[in-house]
Amino acid sequence: MSDNAQGNGAQTGHGEGSGSVIDKSKRKNLLLGFGAAVVALGVLWTGYEVFIASGSVETDNAYVAGDNAEVTPLTSGRVVEVLVTDTQPVRKGQLLFRIEDTDQKIALSQAEAELAQAKRKYGQSLATNRALGAAADANTAQINTAKANVASAKASLDKAQSDFDRRNALKGTGAVSREELTAAREALATATASYAQSQASLAQAQASAISARRQEQASVALTDGTTLDTAPEIQLAQAKVDAAKLDLERTVVRAPIDGVVSKRAIQVGQKIQNGTAAMVIVPVDQLYVNANFKENQLGKVRSGQSATLTSDFYGGSVTYHGKVVGFSGGTGAAFSLIPAQNATGNWIKVVQRLPVRIELDPKELKEHPLRIGLSMDAEIDLTSSK
């Protein structure tokens, strides 16, 4: 019994020792396998980072954006008709709404009447110029007549002077009577007065001619070098007509671009003022993406590099292609309503994000339309050419 027990005990001890060796061998193999797996994963990760991940940067902090067209009427009035609603697609030039045009029509009629009056006054000015020119010519002719009168009066004066001198020389000889001498003296006085009067008439005619010519020149200066189309007063009146027509045309408001109507803020009967926002048109075929990349991702990003994008709206089944067209002038934090004050001392470094604008392929955008504000995933290929 004792020998058998000892034999069994020896056998049992040998088995336990063998099992322990096997367990250690398994653990060693497991550890070696795990280590090899870790090394392999490390190699794969390093290869991915070096050869794949380093060739691109990606972010899910990207959103669809667009340059909206705000529709604002350029004239005031009461809205009488609205032909579109929110979410409705419109084409450029399509009628959106109308404003009551009674005031504008009255203003146009008044401007047209003022234009007609200005044209009549211009014609009147031309007629006045002709009349003043004729008057100046007539006064010039009167000068010649006055000169002839002066010459005639001078001849009469000379004759009267000669007759008086001859009779006056004979008054002591008795050859000339006192009555004859008195008549000669009176004739001389009359001739002298006539001569003085003729000179005064000549001076008056000359002054009248000068005045008439200056009046003509002053009148002509208002129309000199102009025509019915180029006269300043007519151009001013025509400008008022054009402005009135423009105001009348502006009572009909049309879409400035193709897009979708959003934020309609007007109703029929509402009084709308010049410059008030009536609605917004979103150009859904001209949208782009603002991708907010971390600052440590942008070292190799350049304008012109290609990008691939997916939208949460369609999922991963739809891929958009685009290219980088520019970078924002500052980070989102710098343009926030209350920018961070890092100089206060309470400072914690936070990785900043800079918006990168990515232009989308118009054909893909037309096939799968997007809307402003939708989330996007963006990846930029750093190895692509500019």
Coordinates of C-alpha atoms in Angstrom, one line a residue:
M1 CA 0.0 0.0 0.0
S2 CA 2.7 2.4 0.9
D3 CA 4.7 1.7 -2.2
N4 CA 1.6 2.1 -4.3
A5 CA 0.8 5.4 -2.6
Q6 CA 4.3 6.7 -3.1
G7 CA 4.1 5.7 -6.7
N8 CA 0.8 7.4 -7.2
G9 CA 2.1 10.5 -5.5
A10 CA 5.2 10.6 -7.6
Q11 CA 3.1 10.3 -10.7
T12 CA 0.8 13.1 -9.5
G13 CA 3.7 15.4 -8.8
H14 CA 5.1 14.8 -12.2
G15 CA 1.8 15.6 -13.9
E16 CA 1.5 18.9 -12.1
G17 CA 4.9 19.9 -13.1
S18 CA 4.3 19.1 -16.7
G19 CA 1.0 21.1 -16.7
S20 CA 2.8 24.1 -15.3
V21 CA 5.4 24.0 -18.0
I22 CA 2.6 23.8 -20.6
D23 CA 0.8 26.8 -19.1
K24 CA 3.9 28.9 -19.1
S25 CA 4.6 28.0 -22.7
K26 CA 1.0 29.0 -23.7
R27 CA 1.3 32.3 -21.9
K28 CA 4.6 33.0 -23.5
N29 CA 3.2 32.3 -27.0
L30 CA 0.2 34.5 -26.2
L31 CA 2.4 37.3 -25.0
L32 CA 4.6 36.9 -28.1
G33 CA 1.5 36.9 -30.3
F34 CA 0.0 39.9 -28.6
G35 CA 3.3 41.7 -28.9
A36 CA 3.6 40.9 -32.5
A37 CA 0.0 42.1 -33.1
V38 CA 0.8 45.4 -31.3
V39 CA 3.9 45.8 -33.4
A40 CA 2.0 45.0 -36.6
L41 CA -0.7 47.5 -35.6
G42 CA 1.9 50.1 -34.9
V43 CA 3.5 49.5 -38.2
L44 CA 0.2 49.7 -40.0
W45 CA -0.7 52.8 -38.1
T46 CA 2.6 54.4 -38.9
G47 CA 2.3 53.4 -42.5
Y48 CA -1.2 54.9 -42.6
E49 CA -0.1 58.1 -41.0
V50 CA 3.0 58.5 -43.2
F51 CA 1.6 57.3 -46.6
I52 CA -2.1 57.9 -46.4
A53 CA -3.3 60.1 -43.5
S54 CA -0.5 62.7 -44.1
G55 CA -1.7 63.1 -47.7
S56 CA -5.1 64.5 -46.6
V57 CA -6.9 66.3 -43.9
E58 CA -10.6 66.0 -43.0
T59 CA -13.2 67.4 -40.8
D60 CA -16.8 66.9 -40.0
N61 CA -17.2 70.5 -38.9
A62 CA -18.3 71.8 -42.3
Y63 CA -21.5 73.4 -43.4
V64 CA -23.2 74.5 -46.6
A65 CA -23.2 78.2 -47.2
G66 CA -24.3 80.5 -50.1
D67 CA -24.4 84.2 -51.1
N68 CA -28.1 84.9 -50.6
A69 CA -29.9 87.6 -52.6
E70 CA -32.0 89.9 -50.4
V71 CA -35.0 91.3 -52.3
T72 CA -35.6 94.9 -51.3
P73 CA -38.0 97.2 -53.2
L74 CA -36.5 100.5 -54.4
T75 CA -39.8 102.4 -54.1
S76 CA -42.4 102.7 -51.3
G77 CA -46.0 101.8 -51.5
R78 CA -48.7 99.3 -50.6
V79 CA -48.3 95.7 -51.7
V80 CA -51.2 94.7 -53.9
E81 CA -50.0 91.3 -55.1
V82 CA -47.6 88.6 -54.0
L83 CA -47.0 85.8 -56.4
V84 CA -44.5 83.5 -54.6
T85 CA -44.3 81.7 -51.3
D86 CA -41.5 80.3 -49.1
T87 CA -39.7 77.2 -50.6
Q88 CA -40.8 78.1 -54.1
P89 CA -38.1 77.9 -56.8
V90 CA -37.9 81.0 -59.0
R91 CA -36.0 82.0 -62.1
K92 CA -34.1 85.2 -62.7
G93 CA -36.5 87.9 -63.9
Q94 CA -39.6 86.1 -62.5
L95 CA -42.3 88.4 -61.0
L96 CA -42.3 88.2 -57.2
F97 CA -44.7 90.9 -56.1
R98 CA -46.3 94.3 -57.1
I99 CA -46.6 97.6 -55.4
E100 CA -49.5 100.0 -55.9
D101 CA -48.3 102.4 -58.7
T102 CA -50.9 105.2 -58.5
D103 CA -48.4 107.7 -57.0
Q104 CA -45.7 106.8 -59.5
K105 CA -48.0 107.3 -62.4
I106 CA -49.0 110.7 -61.2
A107 CA -45.4 111.6 -60.7
L108 CA -44.6 110.4 -64.3
S109 CA -47.4 112.5 -65.7
Q110 CA -46.2 115.6 -63.9
A111 CA -42.6 115.0 -65.1
E112 CA -43.8 114.6 -68.7
A113 CA -45.7 117.9 -68.4
E114 CA -42.7 119.7 -67.1
L115 CA -40.6 118.3 -70.0
A116 CA -43.1 119.6 -72.5
Q117 CA -43.1 123.0 -70.8
A118 CA -39.3 123.1 -70.8
K119 CA -39.3 122.4 -74.6
R120 CA -41.8 125.2 -75.1
K121 CA -39.7 127.6 -73.1
Y122 CA -36.7 126.6 -75.1
G123 CA -38.5 127.4 -78.3
Q124 CA -39.6 130.7 -76.8
S125 CA -36.0 131.5 -75.9
L126 CA -35.0 131.0 -79.5
A127 CA -37.8 133.2 -80.7
T128 CA -36.7 135.9 -78.2
N129 CA -33.2 135.7 -79.5
R130 CA -34.3 136.3 -83.0
A131 CA -36.5 139.2 -81.9
L132 CA -33.7 140.8 -79.9
G133 CA -31.3 140.3 -82.8
A134 CA -33.8 142.1 -85.1
A135 CA -34.2 144.9 -82.6
A136 CA -30.4 145.3 -82.4
D137 CA -30.1 145.5 -86.2
A138 CA -32.9 148.1 -86.3
N139 CA -31.0 150.2 -83.7
T140 CA -27.9 149.9 -85.7
A141 CA -29.8 151.2 -88.8
Q142 CA -31.1 154.1 -86.7
I143 CA -27.5 155.1 -86.0
N144 CA -26.9 155.6 -89.7
T145 CA -30.1 157.7 -89.9
A146 CA -29.0 159.8 -86.9
K147 CA -25.6 160.4 -88.4
A148 CA -27.2 161.6 -91.6
N149 CA -29.4 163.9 -89.6
V150 CA -26.3 165.2 -87.8
A151 CA -24.7 165.9 -91.1
S152 CA -27.7 167.7 -92.4
A153 CA -28.1 169.7 -89.3
K154 CA -24.4 170.6 -89.5
A155 CA -24.8 171.8 -93.1
S156 CA -27.8 173.9 -92.1
L157 CA -25.9 175.3 -89.1
D158 CA -22.9 176.2 -91.4
K159 CA -25.2 178.0 -93.8
A160 CA -27.1 179.8 -91.1
Q161 CA -23.7 180.8 -89.5
S162 CA -22.5 182.1 -92.9
D163 CA -25.7 184.1 -93.6
F164 CA -25.6 185.6 -90.2
D165 CA -21.9 186.5 -90.4
R166 CA -22.4 188.2 -93.8
R167 CA -25.4 190.3 -92.7
N168 CA -23.8 191.1 -89.4
A169 CA -20.8 192.5 -91.2
L170 CA -23.1 194.9 -93.2
K171 CA -25.2 196.1 -90.4
G172 CA -23.4 199.5 -90.1
T173 CA -23.6 200.3 -93.8
G174 CA -27.3 200.4 -94.0
A175 CA -27.3 197.6 -96.7
V176 CA -29.0 195.2 -94.3
S177 CA -32.1 196.0 -92.4
R178 CA -32.5 195.3 -88.7
E179 CA -35.3 192.8 -89.4
E180 CA -33.2 190.9 -91.9
L181 CA -30.3 190.7 -89.4
T182 CA -32.7 189.5 -86.6
A183 CA -34.1 186.8 -88.9
A184 CA -30.5 185.6 -89.7
R185 CA -29.7 185.5 -86.0
E186 CA -32.9 183.5 -85.3
A187 CA -32.1 181.1 -88.2
L188 CA -28.6 180.6 -86.7
A189 CA -30.0 179.8 -83.3
T190 CA -32.5 177.4 -84.8
A191 CA -29.8 175.6 -86.8
T192 CA -27.6 175.4 -83.7
A193 CA -30.4 173.8 -81.7
S194 CA -31.2 171.4 -84.5
Y195 CA -27.6 170.4 -84.7
A196 CA -27.4 169.8 -81.0
Q197 CA -30.6 167.8 -81.1
S198 CA -29.3 165.7 -84.0
Q199 CA -26.1 164.9 -82.0
A200 CA -28.2 163.9 -79.0
S201 CA -30.3 161.7 -81.2
L202 CA -27.2 160.0 -82.6
A203 CA -25.8 159.4 -79.1
Q204 CA -29.2 157.9 -78.0
A205 CA -29.3 155.7 -81.1
Q206 CA -25.8 154.5 -80.4
A207 CA -26.6 153.7 -76.7
S208 CA -29.8 152.0 -77.7
A209 CA -28.0 149.8 -80.2
I210 CA -25.4 148.8 -77.6
S211 CA -28.1 148.0 -75.1
A212 CA -30.1 146.0 -77.7
R213 CA -27.0 144.1 -78.7
R214 CA -26.1 143.2 -75.1
Q215 CA -29.7 142.1 -74.4
E216 CA -29.4 139.8 -77.5
Q217 CA -26.1 138.4 -76.3
A218 CA -27.5 137.8 -72.8
S219 CA -30.4 135.9 -74.2
V220 CA -28.3 134.0 -76.7
A221 CA -26.0 132.9 -73.9
L222 CA -28.8 130.8 -72.4
T223 CA -29.2 128.7 -75.6
D224 CA -25.8 129.1 -77.2
G225 CA -24.3 125.8 -78.3
T226 CA -27.4 123.8 -77.4
T227 CA -30.2 122.0 -79.2
L228 CA -33.6 120.8 -78.2
D229 CA -32.0 117.6 -76.9
T230 CA -28.9 119.1 -75.2
A231 CA -30.4 122.2 -73.5
P232 CA -29.7 121.9 -69.7
E233 CA -33.3 122.7 -68.7
I234 CA -34.6 120.1 -71.1
Q235 CA -32.1 117.5 -69.9
L236 CA -33.1 118.2 -66.3
A237 CA -36.8 117.7 -67.2
Q238 CA -36.0 114.6 -69.1
A239 CA -34.0 113.2 -66.1
K240 CA -37.1 113.7 -64.0
V241 CA -39.2 111.8 -66.5
D242 CA -36.6 109.0 -66.6
A243 CA -36.6 108.9 -62.7
A244 CA -40.4 108.8 -62.7
K245 CA -40.5 105.9 -65.2
L246 CA -37.9 104.0 -63.2
D247 CA -40.0 104.4 -60.0
L248 CA -43.0 103.1 -61.9
E249 CA -41.0 100.1 -63.2
R250 CA -39.8 99.4 -59.6
T251 CA -43.4 98.8 -58.5
V252 CA -43.0 95.5 -60.2
V253 CA -40.3 93.5 -58.3
R254 CA -38.6 90.6 -60.0
A255 CA -36.2 87.9 -58.9
P256 CA -32.5 89.0 -59.3
I257 CA -31.2 85.5 -59.5
D258 CA -32.3 81.8 -59.8
G259 CA -33.0 80.2 -56.5
V260 CA -35.5 79.3 -53.8
V261 CA -37.6 81.8 -52.0
S262 CA -36.9 82.0 -48.2
K263 CA -37.9 84.3 -45.3
R264 CA -40.8 86.0 -47.1
A265 CA -41.8 88.9 -44.9
I266 CA -44.5 90.7 -46.9
Q267 CA -48.3 90.3 -47.2
V268 CA -50.9 91.8 -49.5
G269 CA -52.0 95.2 -48.2
Q270 CA -48.9 95.8 -46.3
K271 CA -47.2 99.3 -46.6
I272 CA -43.6 98.6 -47.5
Q273 CA -40.8 101.2 -47.5
N274 CA -37.9 101.7 -49.8
G275 CA -35.1 99.4 -48.8
T276 CA -37.2 97.1 -46.5
A277 CA -36.2 93.4 -46.9
A278 CA -39.2 91.6 -48.4
M279 CA -37.7 88.1 -48.9
V280 CA -34.5 86.2 -49.5
I281 CA -33.6 84.1 -52.5
V282 CA -31.1 81.3 -52.0
P283 CA -29.1 80.4 -55.1
V284 CA -29.2 76.6 -54.5
D285 CA -27.1 76.0 -57.7
Q286 CA -24.3 78.2 -56.5
L287 CA -23.7 77.0 -53.0
Y288 CA -20.3 76.3 -51.4
V289 CA -19.0 74.7 -48.2
N290 CA -17.3 76.4 -45.3
A291 CA -15.1 73.7 -43.7
N292 CA -13.7 74.6 -40.3
F293 CA -10.3 72.9 -40.0
K294 CA -8.1 72.9 -37.0
E295 CA -5.2 75.2 -37.3
N296 CA -2.7 72.4 -37.0
Q297 CA -4.3 70.8 -40.1
L298 CA -3.8 73.7 -42.5
G299 CA 0.0 73.8 -42.8
K300 CA -0.1 72.1 -46.3
V301 CA -3.6 73.2 -47.4
R302 CA -3.4 75.5 -50.5
S303 CA -6.0 77.1 -52.8
G304 CA -6.8 74.9 -55.8
Q305 CA -6.4 71.5 -54.0
S306 CA -9.2 69.1 -54.6
A307 CA -11.7 68.0 -52.0
T308 CA -14.3 65.3 -51.5
L309 CA -17.3 65.8 -49.4
T310 CA -20.4 63.9 -48.2
S311 CA -23.6 65.3 -46.7
D312 CA -25.6 64.0 -43.8
F313 CA -28.6 64.9 -45.9
Y314 CA -27.8 62.1 -48.5
G315 CA -25.4 60.0 -46.5
G316 CA -22.3 58.4 -47.8
S317 CA -23.9 57.2 -51.0
V318 CA -23.5 60.6 -52.6
T319 CA -20.1 62.1 -52.9
Y320 CA -19.4 65.7 -53.9
H321 CA -16.2 66.9 -55.5
G322 CA -14.8 70.4 -55.2
K323 CA -11.7 72.5 -54.7
V324 CA -10.3 74.9 -52.2
V325 CA -10.8 78.5 -53.3
G326 CA -9.7 80.4 -50.2
F327 CA -9.3 80.9 -46.5
S328 CA -11.2 83.1 -44.1
G329 CA -9.5 86.3 -42.9
G330 CA -9.7 85.1 -39.3
T331 CA -10.8 82.3 -37.0
G332 CA -14.3 81.8 -35.8
A333 CA -13.3 82.9 -32.3
A334 CA -11.8 86.2 -33.7
F335 CA -15.1 87.0 -35.4
S336 CA -17.4 85.9 -32.6
L337 CA -19.8 88.4 -30.9
I338 CA -17.6 88.4 -27.8
P339 CA -14.0 87.5 -28.9
A340 CA -11.8 85.8 -26.4
Q341 CA -9.6 88.1 -24.2
N342 CA -6.5 86.0 -23.9
A343 CA -4.6 88.9 -22.4
T344 CA -6.5 88.8 -19.1
G345 CA -4.4 86.0 -17.6
N346 CA -7.3 83.5 -17.4
W347 CA -6.0 81.8 -20.5
I348 CA -6.3 78.2 -21.6
K349 CA -5.0 77.3 -25.0
V350 CA -7.7 76.0 -27.3
V351 CA -7.0 74.7 -30.8
Q352 CA -8.6 77.2 -33.1
R353 CA -10.5 76.5 -36.3
L354 CA -10.2 78.5 -39.6
P355 CA -13.0 78.4 -42.2
V356 CA -11.8 77.1 -45.6
R357 CA -14.1 77.8 -48.5
I358 CA -14.6 74.8 -50.9
E359 CA -16.3 75.3 -54.2
L360 CA -18.6 72.5 -55.3
D361 CA -19.1 70.9 -58.7
P362 CA -22.2 72.7 -60.2
K363 CA -23.2 69.5 -62.1
E364 CA -23.1 67.4 -58.9
L365 CA -24.9 70.1 -57.0
K366 CA -27.6 70.2 -59.6
E367 CA -28.1 66.4 -59.5
H368 CA -28.2 66.4 -55.7
P369 CA -29.3 69.9 -54.4
L370 CA -28.3 71.1 -51.0
R371 CA -29.6 73.7 -48.7
I372 CA -27.7 76.4 -46.7
G373 CA -26.7 75.2 -43.2
L374 CA -26.6 71.4 -43.9
S375 CA -23.7 69.5 -42.3
M376 CA -20.9 68.1 -44.5
D377 CA -17.9 65.9 -44.0
A378 CA -14.9 67.4 -46.0
E379 CA -11.6 65.9 -46.9
I380 CA -8.9 67.8 -48.7
D381 CA -6.3 65.9 -50.8
L382 CA -2.9 67.6 -49.9
T383 CA -1.2 65.8 -52.8
S384 CA -3.4 67.2 -55.5
S385 CA -2.0 69.9 -57.8
K386 CA -3.1 73.5 -57.5

